[in-house]
Amino acid sequence: MKVKRNTLLFLACLVWSAAGFNILRIGLLTYPGYLSALNVLLSAVVFAVFQVFIFGRLVAKHTRRIQGYQEERHFFWKFFDGKSFAIMAFMMTGGILLRSSGIAPQRFIAVFYSGLGASLLLAGLLFGCNYGKAVLAARHKAI
């Protein structure tokens, strides 16, 4: 199924927002027993590291790639490239294994998942903002 180029940004928004919301939810549900100033600070550090060095760059990279497409319609899965799908699969598998194996302590789940989930959710929302900007630009261009 092919969709309009800008719709790829919206699909990225939905996928990353859903992933971020779910991971953030897991972290926050685990947090009550570990709530402290230090843990909140550590979650903020995790958030900042992922946002600055990974997801912020990922949003910019894929937005440029999508907006650079010459054709108007593309297969819906082209909101990411193969490398990004591999990263997502690796992260999901690693996260599931970490929680189900019991290797990671609950404090780690609370702190790390809260920071990571918030960063993923923000990445999804940034894709949504880029989608909104692209739609407005397309409307303005049509006038």
PDB file of C-alpha atoms in Angstrom:
ATOM      1  CA  MET A   1       0.000   0.000   0.000  1.00  0.00           C
ATOM      2  CA  LYS A   2       1.403   3.349  -1.033  1.00  0.00           C
ATOM      3  CA  VAL A   3       0.851   6.564   0.898  1.00  0.00           C
ATOM      4  CA  LYS A   4       1.723  10.198   0.326  1.00  0.00           C
ATOM      5  CA  ARG A   5       5.234  11.254   1.225  1.00  0.00           C
ATOM      6  CA  ASN A   6       4.132  13.393   4.182  1.00  0.00           C
ATOM      7  CA  THR A   7       2.046  10.515   5.533  1.00  0.00           C
ATOM      8  CA  LEU A   8       5.322   8.679   6.157  1.00  0.00           C
ATOM      9  CA  LEU A   9       6.125  11.328   8.780  1.00  0.00           C
ATOM     10  CA  PHE A  10       2.755  10.715  10.395  1.00  0.00           C
ATOM     11  CA  LEU A  11       3.379   6.950  10.458  1.00  0.00           C
ATOM     12  CA  ALA A  12       6.752   7.538  12.116  1.00  0.00           C
ATOM     13  CA  CYS A  13       4.956   9.731  14.645  1.00  0.00           C
ATOM     14  CA  LEU A  14       2.482   6.956  15.466  1.00  0.00           C
ATOM     15  CA  VAL A  15       5.084   4.177  15.716  1.00  0.00           C
ATOM     16  CA  TRP A  16       7.594   6.073  17.860  1.00  0.00           C
ATOM     17  CA  SER A  17       4.927   7.675  20.037  1.00  0.00           C
ATOM     18  CA  ALA A  18       3.325   4.294  20.735  1.00  0.00           C
ATOM     19  CA  ALA A  19       6.695   2.702  21.526  1.00  0.00           C
ATOM     20  CA  GLY A  20       7.709   5.624  23.735  1.00  0.00           C
ATOM     21  CA  PHE A  21       4.389   5.677  25.566  1.00  0.00           C
ATOM     22  CA  ASN A  22       4.564   1.949  26.314  1.00  0.00           C
ATOM     23  CA  ILE A  23       8.173   2.039  27.530  1.00  0.00           C
ATOM     24  CA  LEU A  24       7.534   5.169  29.591  1.00  0.00           C
ATOM     25  CA  ARG A  25       4.454   3.495  31.103  1.00  0.00           C
ATOM     26  CA  ILE A  26       6.512   0.449  32.144  1.00  0.00           C
ATOM     27  CA  GLY A  27       9.137   2.704  33.727  1.00  0.00           C
ATOM     28  CA  LEU A  28       6.617   4.863  35.560  1.00  0.00           C
ATOM     29  CA  LEU A  29       4.651   1.862  36.855  1.00  0.00           C
ATOM     30  CA  THR A  30       7.898   0.501  38.312  1.00  0.00           C
ATOM     31  CA  TYR A  31       9.053   3.868  39.695  1.00  0.00           C
ATOM     32  CA  PRO A  32       7.001   4.298  42.929  1.00  0.00           C
ATOM     33  CA  GLY A  33       9.240   2.032  45.025  1.00  0.00           C
ATOM     34  CA  TYR A  34      12.381   3.757  43.754  1.00  0.00           C
ATOM     35  CA  LEU A  35      11.378   7.416  43.704  1.00  0.00           C
ATOM     36  CA  SER A  36      14.290   9.590  44.825  1.00  0.00           C
ATOM     37  CA  ALA A  37      16.021  12.733  43.624  1.00  0.00           C
ATOM     38  CA  LEU A  38      18.986  10.686  42.416  1.00  0.00           C
ATOM     39  CA  ASN A  39      16.824   8.314  40.373  1.00  0.00           C
ATOM     40  CA  VAL A  40      14.888  11.194  38.799  1.00  0.00           C
ATOM     41  CA  LEU A  41      18.199  12.838  37.919  1.00  0.00           C
ATOM     42  CA  LEU A  42      19.459   9.579  36.390  1.00  0.00           C
ATOM     43  CA  SER A  43      16.253   9.278  34.331  1.00  0.00           C
ATOM     44  CA  ALA A  44      16.789  12.832  33.107  1.00  0.00           C
ATOM     45  CA  VAL A  45      20.353  11.959  32.094  1.00  0.00           C
ATOM     46  CA  VAL A  46      19.131   8.860  30.203  1.00  0.00           C
ATOM     47  CA  PHE A  47      16.507  11.030  28.482  1.00  0.00           C
ATOM     48  CA  ALA A  48      19.060  13.692  27.503  1.00  0.00           C
ATOM     49  CA  VAL A  49      21.636  11.215  26.199  1.00  0.00           C
ATOM     50  CA  PHE A  50      19.112   9.369  24.036  1.00  0.00           C
ATOM     51  CA  GLN A  51      17.480  12.586  22.821  1.00  0.00           C
ATOM     52  CA  VAL A  52      20.691  14.399  21.922  1.00  0.00           C
ATOM     53  CA  PHE A  53      22.761  11.534  20.546  1.00  0.00           C
ATOM     54  CA  ILE A  54      20.216   9.113  19.088  1.00  0.00           C
ATOM     55  CA  PHE A  55      16.560  10.008  18.675  1.00  0.00           C
ATOM     56  CA  GLY A  56      16.932  13.717  17.954  1.00  0.00           C
ATOM     57  CA  ARG A  57      19.360  12.887  15.166  1.00  0.00           C
ATOM     58  CA  LEU A  58      17.163  10.035  13.945  1.00  0.00           C
ATOM     59  CA  VAL A  59      14.154  12.353  13.615  1.00  0.00           C
ATOM     60  CA  ALA A  60      16.171  14.927  11.666  1.00  0.00           C
ATOM     61  CA  LYS A  61      17.754  12.281   9.417  1.00  0.00           C
ATOM     62  CA  HIS A  62      14.512  10.541   8.497  1.00  0.00           C
ATOM     63  CA  THR A  63      12.577  13.777   8.069  1.00  0.00           C
ATOM     64  CA  ARG A  64      15.212  14.997   5.570  1.00  0.00           C
ATOM     65  CA  ARG A  65      15.196  11.631   3.782  1.00  0.00           C
ATOM     66  CA  ILE A  66      11.404  11.536   3.491  1.00  0.00           C
ATOM     67  CA  GLN A  67      11.112  15.149   2.379  1.00  0.00           C
ATOM     68  CA  GLY A  68      13.833  14.520  -0.195  1.00  0.00           C
ATOM     69  CA  TYR A  69      11.800  11.884  -2.018  1.00  0.00           C
ATOM     70  CA  GLN A  70      10.937  13.035  -5.536  1.00  0.00           C
ATOM     71  CA  GLU A  71       7.886  10.811  -5.963  1.00  0.00           C
ATOM     72  CA  GLU A  72       4.713  11.686  -4.067  1.00  0.00           C
ATOM     73  CA  ARG A  73       3.647   8.132  -3.127  1.00  0.00           C
ATOM     74  CA  HIS A  74       5.709   5.472  -1.338  1.00  0.00           C
ATOM     75  CA  PHE A  75       5.163   2.154   0.373  1.00  0.00           C
ATOM     76  CA  PHE A  76       4.037   2.764   3.955  1.00  0.00           C
ATOM     77  CA  TRP A  77       7.040   0.997   5.507  1.00  0.00           C
ATOM     78  CA  LYS A  78       9.446   3.545   3.996  1.00  0.00           C
ATOM     79  CA  PHE A  79       8.987   5.828   7.005  1.00  0.00           C
ATOM     80  CA  PHE A  80      12.231   4.185   8.160  1.00  0.00           C
ATOM     81  CA  ASP A  81      15.135   2.594   6.399  1.00  0.00           C
ATOM     82  CA  GLY A  82      16.369  -0.957   7.003  1.00  0.00           C
ATOM     83  CA  LYS A  83      18.938   0.135   9.589  1.00  0.00           C
ATOM     84  CA  SER A  84      16.282   1.867  11.701  1.00  0.00           C
ATOM     85  CA  PHE A  85      13.973  -1.141  11.594  1.00  0.00           C
ATOM     86  CA  ALA A  86      16.914  -3.306  12.721  1.00  0.00           C
ATOM     87  CA  ILE A  87      17.643  -0.914  15.611  1.00  0.00           C
ATOM     88  CA  MET A  88      13.998  -0.968  16.646  1.00  0.00           C
ATOM     89  CA  ALA A  89      13.872  -4.786  16.528  1.00  0.00           C
ATOM     90  CA  PHE A  90      17.111  -5.033  18.531  1.00  0.00           C
ATOM     91  CA  MET A  91      15.840  -2.605  21.168  1.00  0.00           C
ATOM     92  CA  MET A  92      12.492  -4.378  21.497  1.00  0.00           C
ATOM     93  CA  THR A  93      14.095  -7.808  21.748  1.00  0.00           C
ATOM     94  CA  GLY A  94      16.693  -6.569  24.235  1.00  0.00           C
ATOM     95  CA  GLY A  95      14.079  -4.870  26.378  1.00  0.00           C
ATOM     96  CA  ILE A  96      11.818  -7.905  26.462  1.00  0.00           C
ATOM     97  CA  LEU A  97      14.726 -10.213  27.306  1.00  0.00           C
ATOM     98  CA  LEU A  98      15.975  -7.837  30.001  1.00  0.00           C
ATOM     99  CA  ARG A  99      12.614  -7.695  31.776  1.00  0.00           C
ATOM    100  CA  SER A 100      11.589 -11.329  31.327  1.00  0.00           C
ATOM    101  CA  SER A 101      14.965 -12.746  32.380  1.00  0.00           C
ATOM    102  CA  GLY A 102      15.101 -10.786  35.604  1.00  0.00           C
ATOM    103  CA  ILE A 103      18.704  -9.779  34.872  1.00  0.00           C
ATOM    104  CA  ALA A 104      17.930  -6.089  35.269  1.00  0.00           C
ATOM    105  CA  PRO A 105      16.849  -4.979  38.740  1.00  0.00           C
ATOM    106  CA  GLN A 106      13.526  -3.174  39.080  1.00  0.00           C
ATOM    107  CA  ARG A 107      15.326   0.072  39.970  1.00  0.00           C
ATOM    108  CA  PHE A 108      17.100  -0.071  36.593  1.00  0.00           C
ATOM    109  CA  ILE A 109      13.794  -0.686  34.808  1.00  0.00           C
ATOM    110  CA  ALA A 110      12.225   2.293  36.583  1.00  0.00           C
ATOM    111  CA  VAL A 111      15.085   4.710  35.922  1.00  0.00           C
ATOM    112  CA  PHE A 112      16.215   3.608  32.462  1.00  0.00           C
ATOM    113  CA  TYR A 113      12.793   2.900  30.955  1.00  0.00           C
ATOM    114  CA  SER A 114      11.410   6.233  32.155  1.00  0.00           C
ATOM    115  CA  GLY A 115      14.231   8.176  30.507  1.00  0.00           C
ATOM    116  CA  LEU A 116      14.265   6.058  27.362  1.00  0.00           C
ATOM    117  CA  GLY A 117      10.478   6.058  27.016  1.00  0.00           C
ATOM    118  CA  ALA A 118      10.250   9.835  27.433  1.00  0.00           C
ATOM    119  CA  SER A 119      12.920  10.279  24.765  1.00  0.00           C
ATOM    120  CA  LEU A 120      11.153   7.907  22.370  1.00  0.00           C
ATOM    121  CA  LEU A 121       7.833   9.628  22.989  1.00  0.00           C
ATOM    122  CA  LEU A 122       9.393  13.023  22.285  1.00  0.00           C
ATOM    123  CA  ALA A 123      10.882  11.640  19.056  1.00  0.00           C
ATOM    124  CA  GLY A 124       7.416  10.520  18.000  1.00  0.00           C
ATOM    125  CA  LEU A 125       5.969  13.913  18.822  1.00  0.00           C
ATOM    126  CA  LEU A 126       8.750  15.610  16.855  1.00  0.00           C
ATOM    127  CA  PHE A 127       7.848  13.474  13.830  1.00  0.00           C
ATOM    128  CA  GLY A 128       4.271  14.662  14.366  1.00  0.00           C
ATOM    129  CA  CYS A 129       5.423  18.291  14.414  1.00  0.00           C
ATOM    130  CA  ASN A 130       7.392  17.721  11.217  1.00  0.00           C
ATOM    131  CA  TYR A 131       4.301  16.162   9.648  1.00  0.00           C
ATOM    132  CA  GLY A 132       2.225  19.195  10.639  1.00  0.00           C
ATOM    133  CA  LYS A 133       4.821  21.573   9.210  1.00  0.00           C
ATOM    134  CA  ALA A 134       4.969  19.585   5.955  1.00  0.00           C
ATOM    135  CA  VAL A 135       1.181  19.604   5.599  1.00  0.00           C
ATOM    136  CA  LEU A 136       1.022  23.351   6.230  1.00  0.00           C
ATOM    137  CA  ALA A 137       3.854  23.976   3.763  1.00  0.00           C
ATOM    138  CA  ALA A 138       2.099  21.855   1.116  1.00  0.00           C
ATOM    139  CA  ARG A 139      -1.156  23.778   1.632  1.00  0.00           C
ATOM    140  CA  HIS A 140       0.637  27.097   1.469  1.00  0.00           C
ATOM    141  CA  LYS A 141       2.434  26.016  -1.691  1.00  0.00           C
ATOM    142  CA  ALA A 142      -0.881  24.987  -3.305  1.00  0.00           C
ATOM    143  CA  ILE A 143      -2.383  28.429  -2.728  1.00  0.00           C
TER     144      ILE A 143
END
